[in-house]
Each structure stands twice: as structure tokens, then as C-alpha cells.
């Protein structure tokens, strides 16, 4: 299977622990990993809380301004780059997919947090001043536990991290309870999970509707009602996102990417990409190269 590199696994970073976590203040981490400014892909969850700094960072080709009191969350597989102006500091936590699974009975617990959904618009949060001291104190405690390093502190780090996630989730939800999740919301979530697994092989809404035991019309109605999009758009958007991620890898030819994404030929893939993005895959790749070169 082709790899959408460059990819950084948690164990390729310094200070890796056998229990699949890396914690650091951001300034020394940045100094140590200068190669990470260009577009790259993570195999792990990645959380950064900025306390100082300016510039920009990009998650899955969406650009955000860096601000103090900003926190962002990334899930495995997302592509990321950054460009800072002046001194930048804060805290960083990288942890593997399995880090919480052995600790929590519900293996998919993190999926309950909107900022870990993979939707970049939910992943970057500018915290109010009122919340800043509390979140900073929790990150300081996580750093302290990391530096103490006895084995039993790993569970305490998990508890502290969950406190951070829950507090930020409350803030990002506006402090209100959303109430019970509707049947249609559950169906939509399941559809999105199925897309994540099958987007390379299943291209049509009817294929997913069959897996969900509903009609294609019902699936489309749910997507339009809850997201304002056609079901087919969600599938196409996921394919386009993966194409973009793969195009950051200069080692892969356009033909290899088309084949990996299950297109019958290169020209069909190019037409599909250009129709959605307004540029050819080659032009998109060139643009990414130029951005990385100038940073």
C-alpha cells in the first residue's frame, strides 16, 4: 500500500516513551524539530496550546492564525504545517491511538469530543482569558508528571488530559447540554465512519445506504438536513482530502495516487480533482512546494 508521506510516527520523535506519549514545552520542541515546519503527516494525536507567538499553521490545507490562548487538536492521518513569527511557546502533547484505549472501557471515547472529529473547523479553539489560567495549570501539572517519570504517573497524566478535554469541550459547546443525540445524527456519524473506512472502494451513496440499512434518499435527506450537503459530496470531499494529503509526498506520481484512490485512469482522476478544486493535481502540488520553499 502506498504511503502518503512525509509521515512522523511518535517513536521517530525524541523523548518517546514506551507508553506512547510525548509531552514538552513548545519552544524547546520547536527548536529540536525544525524539520516539522513543512507539510507533514502524523500517525498520532497531536495537541498544542499556545501561550506566546504569532504566525500561521495549516491543518488539512485550512489556514489558521496563531494566537496566545489558542489550542488545536489533530487526529492521526491529518496533514499539518506551520510558520511562526518570533518567539513561540506553549505546550505540546503527542499520544498514540492506543494511549487511552487501555485506560477507558469505551475505546472510542475521544470521538465524543467534537475537536477530535477530524473536522478542522472544530479543531482550532481560541480560549477566553477566564479559562486560560485553569488550562495552563493543567498543562503545567502534565509537564510535571512527565518530568517525574515514575510509571504510575502515566494514569495521572491521562486523568489530567481528560480534564483538559472535558473543560474545553464544555466551553466549545457554549456551556450548554446538547441533549440526547437523535437517530438521524447517529446515522450521519455512522455514515462518516463508513466513509473513513471505505472511501477508496465505495464511491456511491447507495453503497453506504445499503450498509446502514436505509434508502439512498433517506441518507441524502439526513446529510442535507444536518450538514447542508449531498451524501455524494461527503464521499467526494473525503477522496479529495486524501488526494491532497498524498500530493504532499513528492515521491508519489499522479498515476500512483490515482491508482491508490481507485480511479480507472489518470485523466479521470485529474478531471475529478480539477472540477472540485479548480486546479489540476500537478498545479496543486506545485503550489504546496512553493509554500514550503518560502517558509
PDB file of N, CA, C and O in Angstrom, residues 46-51 57 59 67-74 91 93 115 122-127 131 135 139 164-165 168 171:
ATOM      1  N   UNK A  46      -2.316  14.858  18.289  1.00  0.00           N
ATOM      2  CA  UNK A  46      -1.377  15.963  18.451  1.00  0.00           C
ATOM      3  C   UNK A  46      -2.153  17.158  19.003  1.00  0.00           C
ATOM      4  O   UNK A  46      -3.146  17.588  18.417  1.00  0.00           O
ATOM      5  N   UNK A  47      -1.735  17.644  20.192  1.00  0.00           N
ATOM      6  CA  UNK A  47      -2.417  18.763  20.844  1.00  0.00           C
ATOM      7  C   UNK A  47      -1.385  19.841  21.150  1.00  0.00           C
ATOM      8  O   UNK A  47      -0.339  19.551  21.737  1.00  0.00           O
ATOM      9  N   UNK A  48      -1.657  21.076  20.748  1.00  0.00           N
ATOM     10  CA  UNK A  48      -0.762  22.197  21.061  1.00  0.00           C
ATOM     11  C   UNK A  48      -1.584  23.335  21.672  1.00  0.00           C
ATOM     12  O   UNK A  48      -2.625  23.714  21.132  1.00  0.00           O
ATOM     13  N   UNK A  49      -1.102  23.852  22.804  1.00  0.00           N
ATOM     14  CA  UNK A  49      -1.696  25.012  23.452  1.00  0.00           C
ATOM     15  C   UNK A  49      -0.665  26.140  23.403  1.00  0.00           C
ATOM     16  O   UNK A  49       0.406  26.044  23.988  1.00  0.00           O
ATOM     17  N   UNK A  50      -0.973  27.202  22.644  1.00  0.00           N
ATOM     18  CA  UNK A  50      -0.051  28.335  22.507  1.00  0.00           C
ATOM     19  C   UNK A  50      -0.253  29.318  23.673  1.00  0.00           C
ATOM     20  O   UNK A  50      -1.378  29.720  23.957  1.00  0.00           O
ATOM     21  N   UNK A  51       0.857  29.705  24.316  1.00  0.00           N
ATOM     22  CA  UNK A  51       0.802  30.767  25.325  1.00  0.00           C
ATOM     23  C   UNK A  51       1.435  32.056  24.791  1.00  0.00           C
ATOM     24  O   UNK A  51       1.110  33.146  25.258  1.00  0.00           O
ATOM     25  N   UNK A  57      -0.636  28.405  11.059  1.00  0.00           N
ATOM     26  CA  UNK A  57      -0.484  26.954  10.928  1.00  0.00           C
ATOM     27  C   UNK A  57      -1.631  26.428  10.071  1.00  0.00           C
ATOM     28  O   UNK A  57      -2.698  27.049   9.987  1.00  0.00           O
ATOM     29  N   UNK A  59      -3.929  22.991   8.931  1.00  0.00           N
ATOM     30  CA  UNK A  59      -4.358  21.614   9.192  1.00  0.00           C
ATOM     31  C   UNK A  59      -5.238  21.187   8.019  1.00  0.00           C
ATOM     32  O   UNK A  59      -6.246  21.834   7.729  1.00  0.00           O
ATOM     33  N   UNK A  67      -2.391  32.364  17.775  1.00  0.00           N
ATOM     34  CA  UNK A  67      -2.677  33.387  18.795  1.00  0.00           C
ATOM     35  C   UNK A  67      -2.402  32.798  20.173  1.00  0.00           C
ATOM     36  O   UNK A  67      -2.628  31.600  20.384  1.00  0.00           O
ATOM     37  N   UNK A  68      -1.932  33.623  21.130  1.00  0.00           N
ATOM     38  CA  UNK A  68      -1.849  33.146  22.514  1.00  0.00           C
ATOM     39  C   UNK A  68      -3.230  32.700  22.988  1.00  0.00           C
ATOM     40  O   UNK A  68      -4.248  33.264  22.563  1.00  0.00           O
ATOM     41  N   UNK A  69      -3.267  31.702  23.860  1.00  0.00           N
ATOM     42  CA  UNK A  69      -4.514  31.120  24.389  1.00  0.00           C
ATOM     43  C   UNK A  69      -5.274  30.305  23.340  1.00  0.00           C
ATOM     44  O   UNK A  69      -6.442  29.993  23.533  1.00  0.00           O
ATOM     45  N   UNK A  70      -4.615  29.961  22.261  1.00  0.00           N
ATOM     46  CA  UNK A  70      -5.243  29.103  21.249  1.00  0.00           C
ATOM     47  C   UNK A  70      -4.793  27.659  21.468  1.00  0.00           C
ATOM     48  O   UNK A  70      -3.632  27.403  21.783  1.00  0.00           O
ATOM     49  N   UNK A  71      -5.728  26.746  21.333  1.00  0.00           N
ATOM     50  CA  UNK A  71      -5.392  25.323  21.413  1.00  0.00           C
ATOM     51  C   UNK A  71      -5.907  24.643  20.156  1.00  0.00           C
ATOM     52  O   UNK A  71      -6.965  25.006  19.636  1.00  0.00           O
ATOM     53  N   UNK A  72      -5.126  23.718  19.614  1.00  0.00           N
ATOM     54  CA  UNK A  72      -5.629  22.963  18.469  1.00  0.00           C
ATOM     55  C   UNK A  72      -5.395  21.478  18.681  1.00  0.00           C
ATOM     56  O   UNK A  72      -4.507  21.061  19.415  1.00  0.00           O
ATOM     57  N   UNK A  73      -6.244  20.686  18.036  1.00  0.00           N
ATOM     58  CA  UNK A  73      -6.268  19.238  18.199  1.00  0.00           C
ATOM     59  C   UNK A  73      -6.189  18.579  16.827  1.00  0.00           C
ATOM     60  O   UNK A  73      -6.899  18.991  15.908  1.00  0.00           O
ATOM     61  N   UNK A  74      -5.345  17.561  16.700  1.00  0.00           N
ATOM     62  CA  UNK A  74      -5.267  16.820  15.443  1.00  0.00           C
ATOM     63  C   UNK A  74      -5.387  15.327  15.707  1.00  0.00           C
ATOM     64  O   UNK A  74      -4.915  14.831  16.731  1.00  0.00           O
ATOM     65  N   UNK A  91       2.591  24.498  25.065  1.00  0.00           N
ATOM     66  CA  UNK A  91       2.737  23.102  25.468  1.00  0.00           C
ATOM     67  C   UNK A  91       2.336  22.208  24.294  1.00  0.00           C
ATOM     68  O   UNK A  91       1.455  22.560  23.506  1.00  0.00           O
ATOM     69  N   UNK A  93       1.425  17.993  23.354  1.00  0.00           N
ATOM     70  CA  UNK A  93       1.238  16.589  23.749  1.00  0.00           C
ATOM     71  C   UNK A  93       0.999  15.785  22.477  1.00  0.00           C
ATOM     72  O   UNK A  93       0.097  16.092  21.701  1.00  0.00           O
ATOM     73  N   UNK A 115     -13.720  18.309  18.799  1.00  0.00           N
ATOM     74  CA  UNK A 115     -12.402  18.721  18.291  1.00  0.00           C
ATOM     75  C   UNK A 115     -11.531  17.539  17.873  1.00  0.00           C
ATOM     76  O   UNK A 115     -10.495  17.728  17.256  1.00  0.00           O
ATOM     77  N   UNK A 122     -13.638  22.552  13.873  1.00  0.00           N
ATOM     78  CA  UNK A 122     -13.884  22.314  15.297  1.00  0.00           C
ATOM     79  C   UNK A 122     -12.580  22.127  16.068  1.00  0.00           C
ATOM     80  O   UNK A 122     -12.595  22.056  17.297  1.00  0.00           O
ATOM     81  N   UNK A 123     -11.471  22.020  15.347  1.00  0.00           N
ATOM     82  CA  UNK A 123     -10.211  21.595  15.964  1.00  0.00           C
ATOM     83  C   UNK A 123      -9.356  22.728  16.495  1.00  0.00           C
ATOM     84  O   UNK A 123      -8.430  22.490  17.278  1.00  0.00           O
ATOM     85  N   UNK A 124      -9.619  23.957  16.070  1.00  0.00           N
ATOM     86  CA  UNK A 124      -8.817  25.110  16.497  1.00  0.00           C
ATOM     87  C   UNK A 124      -9.709  26.018  17.332  1.00  0.00           C
ATOM     88  O   UNK A 124     -10.717  26.535  16.851  1.00  0.00           O
ATOM     89  N   UNK A 125      -9.333  26.199  18.608  1.00  0.00           N
ATOM     90  CA  UNK A 125     -10.202  26.906  19.554  1.00  0.00           C
ATOM     91  C   UNK A 125      -9.416  28.013  20.242  1.00  0.00           C
ATOM     92  O   UNK A 125      -8.343  27.773  20.804  1.00  0.00           O
ATOM     93  N   UNK A 126      -9.952  29.224  20.178  1.00  0.00           N
ATOM     94  CA  UNK A 126      -9.361  30.363  20.886  1.00  0.00           C
ATOM     95  C   UNK A 126     -10.061  30.494  22.238  1.00  0.00           C
ATOM     96  O   UNK A 126     -11.248  30.814  22.307  1.00  0.00           O
ATOM     97  N   UNK A 127      -9.324  30.211  23.299  1.00  0.00           N
ATOM     98  CA  UNK A 127      -9.914  30.157  24.634  1.00  0.00           C
ATOM     99  C   UNK A 127     -10.061  31.555  25.238  1.00  0.00           C
ATOM    100  O   UNK A 127      -9.209  32.417  25.028  1.00  0.00           O
ATOM    101  N   UNK A 131     -10.609  31.157  31.067  1.00  0.00           N
ATOM    102  CA  UNK A 131     -10.264  29.733  31.087  1.00  0.00           C
ATOM    103  C   UNK A 131      -8.750  29.493  31.037  1.00  0.00           C
ATOM    104  O   UNK A 131      -8.272  28.413  31.384  1.00  0.00           O
ATOM    105  N   UNK A 135      -6.514  26.076  32.313  1.00  0.00           N
ATOM    106  CA  UNK A 135      -5.934  25.178  31.313  1.00  0.00           C
ATOM    107  C   UNK A 135      -4.413  25.168  31.434  1.00  0.00           C
ATOM    108  O   UNK A 135      -3.770  24.104  31.372  1.00  0.00           O
ATOM    109  N   UNK A 139      -1.871  21.946  32.139  1.00  0.00           N
ATOM    110  CA  UNK A 139      -0.719  21.612  31.300  1.00  0.00           C
ATOM    111  C   UNK A 139       0.574  21.595  32.131  1.00  0.00           C
ATOM    112  O   UNK A 139       1.436  20.744  31.918  1.00  0.00           O
ATOM    113  N   UNK A 164      -8.539  18.471  30.725  1.00  0.00           N
ATOM    114  CA  UNK A 164      -8.362  19.500  29.678  1.00  0.00           C
ATOM    115  C   UNK A 164      -9.419  19.325  28.592  1.00  0.00           C
ATOM    116  O   UNK A 164     -10.109  20.283  28.206  1.00  0.00           O
ATOM    117  N   UNK A 165      -9.583  18.091  28.111  1.00  0.00           N
ATOM    118  CA  UNK A 165     -10.529  17.829  27.019  1.00  0.00           C
ATOM    119  C   UNK A 165     -11.960  18.181  27.427  1.00  0.00           C
ATOM    120  O   UNK A 165     -12.706  18.802  26.664  1.00  0.00           O
ATOM    121  N   UNK A 168     -12.532  22.031  27.845  1.00  0.00           N
ATOM    122  CA  UNK A 168     -12.575  22.721  26.547  1.00  0.00           C
ATOM    123  C   UNK A 168     -13.823  22.327  25.772  1.00  0.00           C
ATOM    124  O   UNK A 168     -14.425  23.153  25.089  1.00  0.00           O
ATOM    125  N   UNK A 171     -16.621  24.437  27.048  1.00  0.00           N
ATOM    126  CA  UNK A 171     -16.540  25.800  26.510  1.00  0.00           C
ATOM    127  C   UNK A 171     -16.962  25.837  25.042  1.00  0.00           C
ATOM    128  O   UNK A 171     -17.763  26.680  24.639  1.00  0.00           O
TER     129      UNK A 171
END
